[in-house]
Short mmCIF file of C-alpha atoms in Angstrom, two decimals:
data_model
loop_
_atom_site.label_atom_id
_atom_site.label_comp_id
_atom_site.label_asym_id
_atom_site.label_seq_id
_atom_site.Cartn_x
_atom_site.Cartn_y
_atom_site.Cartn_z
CA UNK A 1 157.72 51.97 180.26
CA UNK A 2 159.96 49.30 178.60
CA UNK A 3 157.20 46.79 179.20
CA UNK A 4 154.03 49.09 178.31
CA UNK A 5 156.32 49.77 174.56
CA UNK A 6 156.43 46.30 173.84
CA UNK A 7 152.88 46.44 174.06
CA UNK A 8 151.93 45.18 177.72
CA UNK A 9 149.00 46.76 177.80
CA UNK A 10 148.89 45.94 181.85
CA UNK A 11 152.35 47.75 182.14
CA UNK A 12 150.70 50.91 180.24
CA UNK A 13 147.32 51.19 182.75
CA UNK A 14 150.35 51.59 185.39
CA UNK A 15 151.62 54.34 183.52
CA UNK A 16 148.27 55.80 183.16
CA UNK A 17 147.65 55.55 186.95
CA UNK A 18 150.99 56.78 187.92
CA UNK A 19 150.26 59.95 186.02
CA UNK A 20 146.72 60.68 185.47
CA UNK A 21 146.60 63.30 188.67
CA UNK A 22 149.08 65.49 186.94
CA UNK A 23 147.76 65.14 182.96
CA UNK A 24 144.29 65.68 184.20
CA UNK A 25 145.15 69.02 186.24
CA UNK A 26 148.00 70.32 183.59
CA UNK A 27 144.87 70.07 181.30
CA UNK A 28 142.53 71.40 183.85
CA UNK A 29 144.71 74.34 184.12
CA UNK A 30 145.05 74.36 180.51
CA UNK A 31 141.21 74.08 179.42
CA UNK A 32 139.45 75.81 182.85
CA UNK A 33 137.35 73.09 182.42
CA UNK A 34 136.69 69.67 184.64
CA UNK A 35 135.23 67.94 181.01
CA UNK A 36 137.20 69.41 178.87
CA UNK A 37 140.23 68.28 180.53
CA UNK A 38 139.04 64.72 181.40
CA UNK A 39 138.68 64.22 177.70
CA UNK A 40 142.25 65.94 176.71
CA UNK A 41 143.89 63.75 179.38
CA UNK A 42 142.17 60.53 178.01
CA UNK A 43 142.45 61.11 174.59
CA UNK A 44 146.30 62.15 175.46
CA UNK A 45 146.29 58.93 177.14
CA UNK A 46 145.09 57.12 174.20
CA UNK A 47 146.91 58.70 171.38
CA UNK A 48 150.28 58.34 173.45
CA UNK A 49 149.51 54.46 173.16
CA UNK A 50 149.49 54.03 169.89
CA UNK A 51 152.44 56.50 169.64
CA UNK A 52 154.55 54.16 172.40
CA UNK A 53 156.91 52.70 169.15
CA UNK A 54 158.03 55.92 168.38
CA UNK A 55 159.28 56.95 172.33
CA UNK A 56 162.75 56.50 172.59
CA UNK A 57 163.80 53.97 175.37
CA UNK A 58 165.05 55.17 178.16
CA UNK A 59 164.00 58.90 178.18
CA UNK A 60 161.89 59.69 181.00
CA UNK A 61 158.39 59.65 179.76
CA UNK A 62 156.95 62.62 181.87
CA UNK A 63 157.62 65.24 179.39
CA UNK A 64 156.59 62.77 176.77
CA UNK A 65 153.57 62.13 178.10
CA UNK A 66 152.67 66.08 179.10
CA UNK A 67 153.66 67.13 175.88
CA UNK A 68 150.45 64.77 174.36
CA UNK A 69 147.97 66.06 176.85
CA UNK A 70 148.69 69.18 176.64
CA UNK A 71 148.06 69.18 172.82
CA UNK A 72 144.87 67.50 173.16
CA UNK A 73 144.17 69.93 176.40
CA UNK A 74 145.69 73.23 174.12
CA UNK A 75 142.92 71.62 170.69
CA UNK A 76 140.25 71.50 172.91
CA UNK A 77 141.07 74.72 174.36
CA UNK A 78 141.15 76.67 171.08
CA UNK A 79 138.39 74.50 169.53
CA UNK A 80 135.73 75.61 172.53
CA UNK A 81 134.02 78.68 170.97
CA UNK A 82 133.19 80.43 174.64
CA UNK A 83 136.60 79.68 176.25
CA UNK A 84 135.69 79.16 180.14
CA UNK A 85 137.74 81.14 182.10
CA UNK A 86 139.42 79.06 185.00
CA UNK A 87 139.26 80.60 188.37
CA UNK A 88 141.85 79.58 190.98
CA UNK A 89 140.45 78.89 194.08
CA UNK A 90 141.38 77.39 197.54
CA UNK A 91 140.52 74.21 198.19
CA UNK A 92 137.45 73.87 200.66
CA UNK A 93 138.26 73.95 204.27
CA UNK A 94 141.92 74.23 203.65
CA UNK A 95 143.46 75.63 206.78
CA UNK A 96 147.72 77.13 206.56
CA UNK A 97 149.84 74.44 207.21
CA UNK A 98 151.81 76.39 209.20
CA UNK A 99 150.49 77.07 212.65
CA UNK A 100 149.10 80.54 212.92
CA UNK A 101 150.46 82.31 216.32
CA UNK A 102 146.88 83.86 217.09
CA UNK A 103 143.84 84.07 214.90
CA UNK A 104 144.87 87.91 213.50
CA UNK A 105 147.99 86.01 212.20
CA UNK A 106 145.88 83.36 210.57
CA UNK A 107 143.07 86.37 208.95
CA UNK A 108 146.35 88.24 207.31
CA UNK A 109 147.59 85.32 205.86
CA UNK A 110 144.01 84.20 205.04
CA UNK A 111 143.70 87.73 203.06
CA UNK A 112 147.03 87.58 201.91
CA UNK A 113 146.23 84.26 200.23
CA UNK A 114 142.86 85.36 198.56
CA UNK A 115 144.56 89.03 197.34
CA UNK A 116 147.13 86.52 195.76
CA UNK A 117 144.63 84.21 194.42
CA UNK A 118 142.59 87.81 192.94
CA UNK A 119 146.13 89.10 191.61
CA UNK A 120 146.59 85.65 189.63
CA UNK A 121 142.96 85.53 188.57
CA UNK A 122 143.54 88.52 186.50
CA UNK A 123 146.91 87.57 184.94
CA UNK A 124 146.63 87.02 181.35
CA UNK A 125 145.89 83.20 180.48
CA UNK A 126 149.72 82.34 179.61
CA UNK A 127 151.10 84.04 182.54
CA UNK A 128 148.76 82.23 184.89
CA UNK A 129 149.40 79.03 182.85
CA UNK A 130 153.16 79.21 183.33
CA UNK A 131 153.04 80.17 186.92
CA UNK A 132 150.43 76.86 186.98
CA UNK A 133 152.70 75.10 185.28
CA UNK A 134 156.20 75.86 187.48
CA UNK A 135 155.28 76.48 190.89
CA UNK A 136 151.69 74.76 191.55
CA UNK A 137 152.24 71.64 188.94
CA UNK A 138 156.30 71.94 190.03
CA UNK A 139 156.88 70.33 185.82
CA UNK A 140 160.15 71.17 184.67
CA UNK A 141 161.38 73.60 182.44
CA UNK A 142 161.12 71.29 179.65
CA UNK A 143 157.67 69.82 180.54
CA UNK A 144 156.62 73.27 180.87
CA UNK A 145 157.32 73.97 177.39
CA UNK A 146 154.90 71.20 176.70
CA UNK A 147 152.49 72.05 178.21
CA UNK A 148 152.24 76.19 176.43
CA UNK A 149 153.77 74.22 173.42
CA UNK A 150 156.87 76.65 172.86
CA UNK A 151 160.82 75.97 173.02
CA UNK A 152 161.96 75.07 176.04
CA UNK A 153 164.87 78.51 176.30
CA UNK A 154 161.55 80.56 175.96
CA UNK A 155 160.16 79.21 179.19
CA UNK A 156 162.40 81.24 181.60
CA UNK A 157 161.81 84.95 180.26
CA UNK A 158 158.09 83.62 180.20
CA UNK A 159 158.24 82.68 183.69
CA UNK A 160 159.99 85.90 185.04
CA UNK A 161 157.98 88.13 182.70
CA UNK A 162 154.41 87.01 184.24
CA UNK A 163 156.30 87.00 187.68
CA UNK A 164 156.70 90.57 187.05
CA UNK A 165 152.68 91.15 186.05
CA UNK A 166 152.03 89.44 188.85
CA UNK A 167 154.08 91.51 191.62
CA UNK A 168 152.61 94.72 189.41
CA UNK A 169 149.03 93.48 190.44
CA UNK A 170 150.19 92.58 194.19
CA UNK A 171 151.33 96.14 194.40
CA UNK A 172 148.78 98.01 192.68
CA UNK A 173 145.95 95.40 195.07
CA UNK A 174 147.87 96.93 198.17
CA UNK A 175 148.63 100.46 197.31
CA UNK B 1 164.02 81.83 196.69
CA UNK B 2 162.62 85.15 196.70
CA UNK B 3 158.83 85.06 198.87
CA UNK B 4 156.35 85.34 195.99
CA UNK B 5 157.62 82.53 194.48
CA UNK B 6 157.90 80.68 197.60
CA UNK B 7 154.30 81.52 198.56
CA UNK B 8 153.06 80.41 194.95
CA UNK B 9 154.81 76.88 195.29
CA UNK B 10 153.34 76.46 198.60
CA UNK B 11 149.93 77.62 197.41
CA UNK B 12 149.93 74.72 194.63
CA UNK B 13 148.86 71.94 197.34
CA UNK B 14 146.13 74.31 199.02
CA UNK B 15 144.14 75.06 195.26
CA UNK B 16 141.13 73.69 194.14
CA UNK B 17 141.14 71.05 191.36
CA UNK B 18 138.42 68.75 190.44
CA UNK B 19 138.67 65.16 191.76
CA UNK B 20 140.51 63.37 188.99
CA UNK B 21 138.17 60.69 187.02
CA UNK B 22 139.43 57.27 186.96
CA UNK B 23 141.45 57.27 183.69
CA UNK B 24 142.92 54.28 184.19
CA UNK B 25 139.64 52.51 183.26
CA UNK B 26 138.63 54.87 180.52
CA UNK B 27 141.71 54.41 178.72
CA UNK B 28 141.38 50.57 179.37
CA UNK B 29 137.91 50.18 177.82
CA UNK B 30 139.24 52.51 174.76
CA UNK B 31 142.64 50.29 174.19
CA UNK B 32 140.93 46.89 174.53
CA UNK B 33 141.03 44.58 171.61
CA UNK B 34 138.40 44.01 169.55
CA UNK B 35 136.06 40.22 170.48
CA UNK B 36 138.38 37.79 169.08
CA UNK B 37 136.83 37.23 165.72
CA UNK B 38 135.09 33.72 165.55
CA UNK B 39 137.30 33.32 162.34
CA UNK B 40 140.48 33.13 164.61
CA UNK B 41 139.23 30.30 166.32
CA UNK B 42 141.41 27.07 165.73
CA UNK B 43 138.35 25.18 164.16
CA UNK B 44 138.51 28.16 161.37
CA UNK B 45 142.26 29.20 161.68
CA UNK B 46 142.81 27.14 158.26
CA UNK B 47 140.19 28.48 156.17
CA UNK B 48 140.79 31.85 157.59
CA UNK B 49 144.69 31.66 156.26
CA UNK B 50 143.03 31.08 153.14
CA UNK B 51 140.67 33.29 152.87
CA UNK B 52 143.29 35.97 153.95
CA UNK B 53 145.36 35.24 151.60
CA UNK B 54 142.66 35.61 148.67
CA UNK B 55 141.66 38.97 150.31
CA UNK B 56 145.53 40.31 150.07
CA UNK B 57 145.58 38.78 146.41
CA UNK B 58 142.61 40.89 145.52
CA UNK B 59 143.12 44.10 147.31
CA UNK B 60 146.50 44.35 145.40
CA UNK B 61 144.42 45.11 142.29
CA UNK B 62 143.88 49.25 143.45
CA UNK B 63 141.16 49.55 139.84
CA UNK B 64 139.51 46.76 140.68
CA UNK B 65 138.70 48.08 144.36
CA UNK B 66 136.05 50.54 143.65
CA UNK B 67 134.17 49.41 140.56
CA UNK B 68 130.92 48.14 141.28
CA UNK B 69 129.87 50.66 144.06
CA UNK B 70 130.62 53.53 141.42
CA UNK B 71 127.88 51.55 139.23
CA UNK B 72 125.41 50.72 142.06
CA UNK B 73 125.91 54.17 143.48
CA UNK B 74 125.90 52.46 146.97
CA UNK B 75 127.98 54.13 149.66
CA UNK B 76 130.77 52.54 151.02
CA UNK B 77 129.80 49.03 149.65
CA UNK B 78 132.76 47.79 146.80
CA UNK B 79 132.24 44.26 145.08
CA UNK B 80 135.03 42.47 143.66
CA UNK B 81 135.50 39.25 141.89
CA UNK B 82 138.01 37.24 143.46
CA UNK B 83 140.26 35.15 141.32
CA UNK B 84 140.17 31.60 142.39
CA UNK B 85 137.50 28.90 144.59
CA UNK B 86 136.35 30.22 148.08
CA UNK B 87 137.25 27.77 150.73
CA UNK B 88 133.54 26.55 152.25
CA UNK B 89 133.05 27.43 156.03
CA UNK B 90 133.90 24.49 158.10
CA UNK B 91 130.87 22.90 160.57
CA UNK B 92 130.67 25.06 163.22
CA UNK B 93 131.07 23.90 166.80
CA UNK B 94 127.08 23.55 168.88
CA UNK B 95 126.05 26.49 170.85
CA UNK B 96 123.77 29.19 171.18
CA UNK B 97 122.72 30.94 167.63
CA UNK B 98 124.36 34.13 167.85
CA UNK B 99 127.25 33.57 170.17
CA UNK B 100 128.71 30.78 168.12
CA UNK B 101 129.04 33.83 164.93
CA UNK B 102 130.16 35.60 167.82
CA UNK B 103 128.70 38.59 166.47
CA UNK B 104 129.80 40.47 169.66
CA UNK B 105 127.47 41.22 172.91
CA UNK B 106 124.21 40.06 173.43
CA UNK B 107 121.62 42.71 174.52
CA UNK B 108 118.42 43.27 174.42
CA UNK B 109 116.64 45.17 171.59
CA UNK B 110 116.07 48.11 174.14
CA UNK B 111 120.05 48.01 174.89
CA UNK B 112 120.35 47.97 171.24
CA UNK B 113 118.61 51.15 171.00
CA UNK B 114 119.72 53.08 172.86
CA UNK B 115 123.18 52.38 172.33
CA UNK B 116 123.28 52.85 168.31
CA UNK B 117 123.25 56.54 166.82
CA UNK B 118 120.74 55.88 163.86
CA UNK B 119 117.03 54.30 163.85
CA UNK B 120 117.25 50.82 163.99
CA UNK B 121 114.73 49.17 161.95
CA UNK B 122 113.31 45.79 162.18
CA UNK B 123 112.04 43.59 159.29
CA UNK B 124 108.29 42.72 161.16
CA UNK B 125 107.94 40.01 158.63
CA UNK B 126 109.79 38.04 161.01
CA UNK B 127 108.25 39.43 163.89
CA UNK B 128 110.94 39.95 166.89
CA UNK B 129 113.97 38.79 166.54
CA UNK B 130 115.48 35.74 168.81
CA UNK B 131 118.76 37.42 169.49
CA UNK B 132 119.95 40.90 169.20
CA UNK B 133 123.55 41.38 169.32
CA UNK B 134 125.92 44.57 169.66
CA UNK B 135 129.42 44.84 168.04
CA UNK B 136 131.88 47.77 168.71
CA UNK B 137 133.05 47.01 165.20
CA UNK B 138 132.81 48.37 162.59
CA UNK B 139 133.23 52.25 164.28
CA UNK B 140 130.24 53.44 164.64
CA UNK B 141 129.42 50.13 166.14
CA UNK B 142 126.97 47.07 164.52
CA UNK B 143 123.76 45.36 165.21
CA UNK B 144 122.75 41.96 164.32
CA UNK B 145 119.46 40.80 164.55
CA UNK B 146 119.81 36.68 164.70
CA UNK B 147 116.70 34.89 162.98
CA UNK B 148 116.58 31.35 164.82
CA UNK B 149 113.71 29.70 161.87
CA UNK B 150 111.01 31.36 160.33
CA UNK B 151 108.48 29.68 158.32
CA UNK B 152 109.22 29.19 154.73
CA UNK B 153 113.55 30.05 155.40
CA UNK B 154 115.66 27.39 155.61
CA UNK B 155 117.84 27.08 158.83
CA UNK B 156 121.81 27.32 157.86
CA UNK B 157 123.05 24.23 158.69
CA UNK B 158 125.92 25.59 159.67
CA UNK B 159 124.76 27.59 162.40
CA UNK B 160 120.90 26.91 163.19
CA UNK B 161 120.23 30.88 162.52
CA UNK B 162 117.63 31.19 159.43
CA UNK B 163 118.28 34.97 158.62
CA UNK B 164 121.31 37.60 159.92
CA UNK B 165 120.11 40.92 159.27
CA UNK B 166 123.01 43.64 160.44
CA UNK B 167 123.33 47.49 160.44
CA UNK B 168 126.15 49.44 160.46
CA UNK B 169 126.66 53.04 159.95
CA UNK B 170 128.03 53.27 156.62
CA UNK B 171 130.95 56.16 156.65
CA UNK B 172 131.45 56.17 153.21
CA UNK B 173 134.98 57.01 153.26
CA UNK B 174 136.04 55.85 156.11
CA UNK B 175 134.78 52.32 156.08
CA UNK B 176 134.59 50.63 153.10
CA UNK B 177 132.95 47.84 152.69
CA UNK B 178 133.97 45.30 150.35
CA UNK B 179 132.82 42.38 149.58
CA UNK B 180 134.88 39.28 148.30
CA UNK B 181 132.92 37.56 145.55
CA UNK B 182 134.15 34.31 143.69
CA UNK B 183 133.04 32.29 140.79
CA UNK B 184 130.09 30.66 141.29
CA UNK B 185 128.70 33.84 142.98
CA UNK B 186 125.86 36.16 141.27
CA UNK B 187 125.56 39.81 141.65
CA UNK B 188 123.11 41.63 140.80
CA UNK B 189 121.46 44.98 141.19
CA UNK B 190 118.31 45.63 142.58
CA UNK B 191 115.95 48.21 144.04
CA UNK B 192 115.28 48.26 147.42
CA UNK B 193 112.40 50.42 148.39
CA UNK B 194 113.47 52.81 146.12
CA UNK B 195 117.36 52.49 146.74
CA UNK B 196 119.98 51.05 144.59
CA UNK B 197 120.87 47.66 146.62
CA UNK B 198 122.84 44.55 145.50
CA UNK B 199 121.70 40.97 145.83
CA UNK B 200 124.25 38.26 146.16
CA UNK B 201 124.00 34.72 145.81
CA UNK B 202 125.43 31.73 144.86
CA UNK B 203 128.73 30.40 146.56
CA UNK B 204 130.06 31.58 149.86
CA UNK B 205 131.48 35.18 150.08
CA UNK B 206 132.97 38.13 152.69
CA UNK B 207 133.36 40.73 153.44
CA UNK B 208 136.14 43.35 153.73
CA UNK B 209 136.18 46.99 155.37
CA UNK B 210 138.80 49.45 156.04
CA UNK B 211 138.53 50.77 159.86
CA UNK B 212 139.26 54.20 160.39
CA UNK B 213 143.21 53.69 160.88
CA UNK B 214 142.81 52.57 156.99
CA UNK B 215 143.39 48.44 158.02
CA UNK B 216 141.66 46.27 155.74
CA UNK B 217 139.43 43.63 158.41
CA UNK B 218 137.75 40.92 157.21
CA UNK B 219 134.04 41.40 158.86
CA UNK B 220 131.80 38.55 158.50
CA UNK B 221 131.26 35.37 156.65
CA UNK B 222 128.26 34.83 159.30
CA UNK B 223 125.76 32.65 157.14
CA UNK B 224 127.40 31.91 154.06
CA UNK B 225 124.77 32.27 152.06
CA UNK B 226 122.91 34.85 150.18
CA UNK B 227 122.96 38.31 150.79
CA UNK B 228 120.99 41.57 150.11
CA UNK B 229 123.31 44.53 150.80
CA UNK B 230 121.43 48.16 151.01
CA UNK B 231 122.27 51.99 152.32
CA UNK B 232 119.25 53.65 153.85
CA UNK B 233 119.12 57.36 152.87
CA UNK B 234 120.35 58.35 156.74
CA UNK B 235 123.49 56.90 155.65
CA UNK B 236 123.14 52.94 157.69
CA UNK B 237 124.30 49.87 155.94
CA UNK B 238 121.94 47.02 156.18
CA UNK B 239 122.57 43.26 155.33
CA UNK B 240 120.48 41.01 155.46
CA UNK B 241 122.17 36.95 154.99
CA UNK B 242 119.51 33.99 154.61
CA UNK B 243 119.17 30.68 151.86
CA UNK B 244 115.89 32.43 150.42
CA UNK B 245 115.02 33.90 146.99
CA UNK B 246 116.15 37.33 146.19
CA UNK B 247 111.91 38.15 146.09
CA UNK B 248 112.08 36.90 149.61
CA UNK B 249 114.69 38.80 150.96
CA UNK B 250 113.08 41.76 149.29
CA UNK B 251 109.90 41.35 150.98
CA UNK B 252 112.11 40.83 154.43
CA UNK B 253 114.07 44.08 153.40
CA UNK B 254 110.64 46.04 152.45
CA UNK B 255 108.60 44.67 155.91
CA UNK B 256 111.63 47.18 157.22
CA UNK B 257 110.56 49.82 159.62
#
């Protein structure tokens, strides 16, 4: 980071490389949409660049970075007209890590997972976004607030308030 | 940690994402420096110093800045008298025609094409042109059409190339063009079909833009010789540089299509 603010343009493309994974899918989950959040993460990329003189040395640069991509991700966001509605989904042919003790064992969990998945799909956008955010992203609670763009002390009633939507959903799913 | 939110960080790694693009190259392409302008070279680096020094005497005079293309009522074009002697281009080094104005990459008039967002138009006076060039500056990117000798135009002995013509898209307020003009240099305003367009000529001159991040960059002094400067009505700048009579260049900038 040092080297890439001095304006090693080599040392930056590290940075970029070292983080693209999470700015493109923080913007992914930000935007719903694969384009969308290619641009945001590029632009983000870009604009943090030519922002590089104003980071101050020796902070970590994660939060930094997030908090540039999420803006662009959060612009392009507002600025699409019909906002595409991201739907989480498992990834194809994903099997449980864990080793099911007999294929009824492995169907529960396999429904358990998708009745999950449904419950989350119909959270409101921020309370999907901050679950996103803290438990599939694992950002901090400060890169968090980046990425919805509000104070960090906010982020923890946020957190626990869709966590409570979420079990609602669970609950009503089952009943 | 209570089991929802144990189940939701283990369900992080088994969600769908979309295969993440290769940023690392985007953002290299978009952070790459400009083609080192052939005015940097070290057989220029003196008269450059000079002539950037004249350029930071003028654009310290703020009134003087806009004058002329209020009068001409030519977007994004400004003409200035400078105060003092231009230094002459040096010789240039041999070489091809276009490269050694390094006027950026050489494509082909196709690439051209299809790379530009306006029309491009072609002077068929001079039938095809030898060498087509593309330039990523100014925004908006630039094509030069290089003119190797054409009956009737003299060949610039500084660099072999008979006539430069170059388009830009002219953003009006986000790059201005300017153009350095010392004594010894005419200007004069003239019609070009059926647009207000300014012919220079006389003694050597440049020209000066402001990019989008509001720099001032000195753009070309490709032929050194004289000019006709026009804005088509779709809002592109053409230029058109050769040693012929202002009728001629006229007739080049009329045979436009």
């Amino acid at each position: 980071m040092a080297r890439a603010q001095r304006g090693d343009q080599h040392a930056y493309e590290e940075i970029v490389d070292r983080y693209s994974q999470l700015a493109f899918r923080t913007a992914y989950l930000v935007t719903g949409s694969a384009a969308d959040a290619e641009d945001a993460a590029q632009e983000g990329f870009v604009k943090a660049w030519a922002a590089l003189p104003g980071f101050r040395t020796g902070s970590p640069p994660r939060p930094w970075l997030m908090r540039i991509v999420a803006n662009e991700a959060r612009n392009r966001r507002r600025s699409a007209g019909r906002r595409e509605h991201l739907q989480l989904r498992l990834a194809e042919g994903f099997r449980t890590a864990d080793a099911a003790p007999s294929p009824e064992a492995e169907a529960v969990a396999a429904e358990e997972r998708q009745s999950l998945l449904r419950a989350l799909n119909g959270l409101r956008e921020d309370d999907r976004l901050v679950i996103g955010c803290r438990y599939f992203m694992e950002l901090s609670g400060e890169e968090t607030a980046a990425v919805l763009g509000c104070p960090e002390g906010t982020v923890k009633s946020r957190l626990s308030r869709a966590l409570d939507r979420l079990k609602e959903r669970l609950e009503v799913a089952r009943a | 940690m209570p089991e929802l939110e144990a189940v939701l960080s283990g369900l992080g790694a088994e969600l769908y994402f979309p295969p993440t693009p290769d940023l690392r190259q985007a953002v290299r392409r978009r952070l790459a420096p400009a083609p080192r302008p052939w005015w940097q070279s070290r057989w220029a680096l003196a008269a450059a110093a000079a002539l950037l020094l004249a350029a930071a005497a003028v654009l310290a005079i703020p009134q003087a800045r806009d004058t002329v293309a209020g009068w001409l009522g030519l977007r994004g074009v400004t003409i200035q008298r400078q105060p003092g002697p231009l230094p002459t281009p040096t010789p240039r080094p041999p070489g091809p025609l276009g490269e050694r104005l390094q006027l950026g990459d050489r494509v082909t008039l196709a690439e051209a094409r299809a790379t530009v967002r306006w029309r491009l138009r072609l002077p068929f006076q001079l039938d095809e042109p030898d060498e087509v060039y593309y330039s990523n500056r100014p925004a908006g990117g630039g094509v030069y059409l290089v003119y190797g000798s054409r009956p009737g135009i003299p060949v610039a002995s500084e660099t072999g190339v008979a006539v430069l013509v170059g388009e830009f898209q002219g953003r009006a307020d986000q790059n201005l063009f300017l153009k350095g003009v010392g004594p010894g240099t005419t200007v004069e305003q003239v019609t070009v079909n059926g647009l207000p367009g300014i012919w220079v000529s006389g003694a050597p001159h440049q020209f000066f833009y402001t990019d989008p991040d509001g720099r001032v960059q000195m753009e070309t002094l490709r032929l050194a010789t004289n000019t006709l400067l026009w804005t088509s009505q779709d809002g592109v700048l053409y230029r058109i540089e050769a040693s012929v009579t202002k009728q001629q260049a006229l007739a080049i900038a009329e045979s436009m299509r």
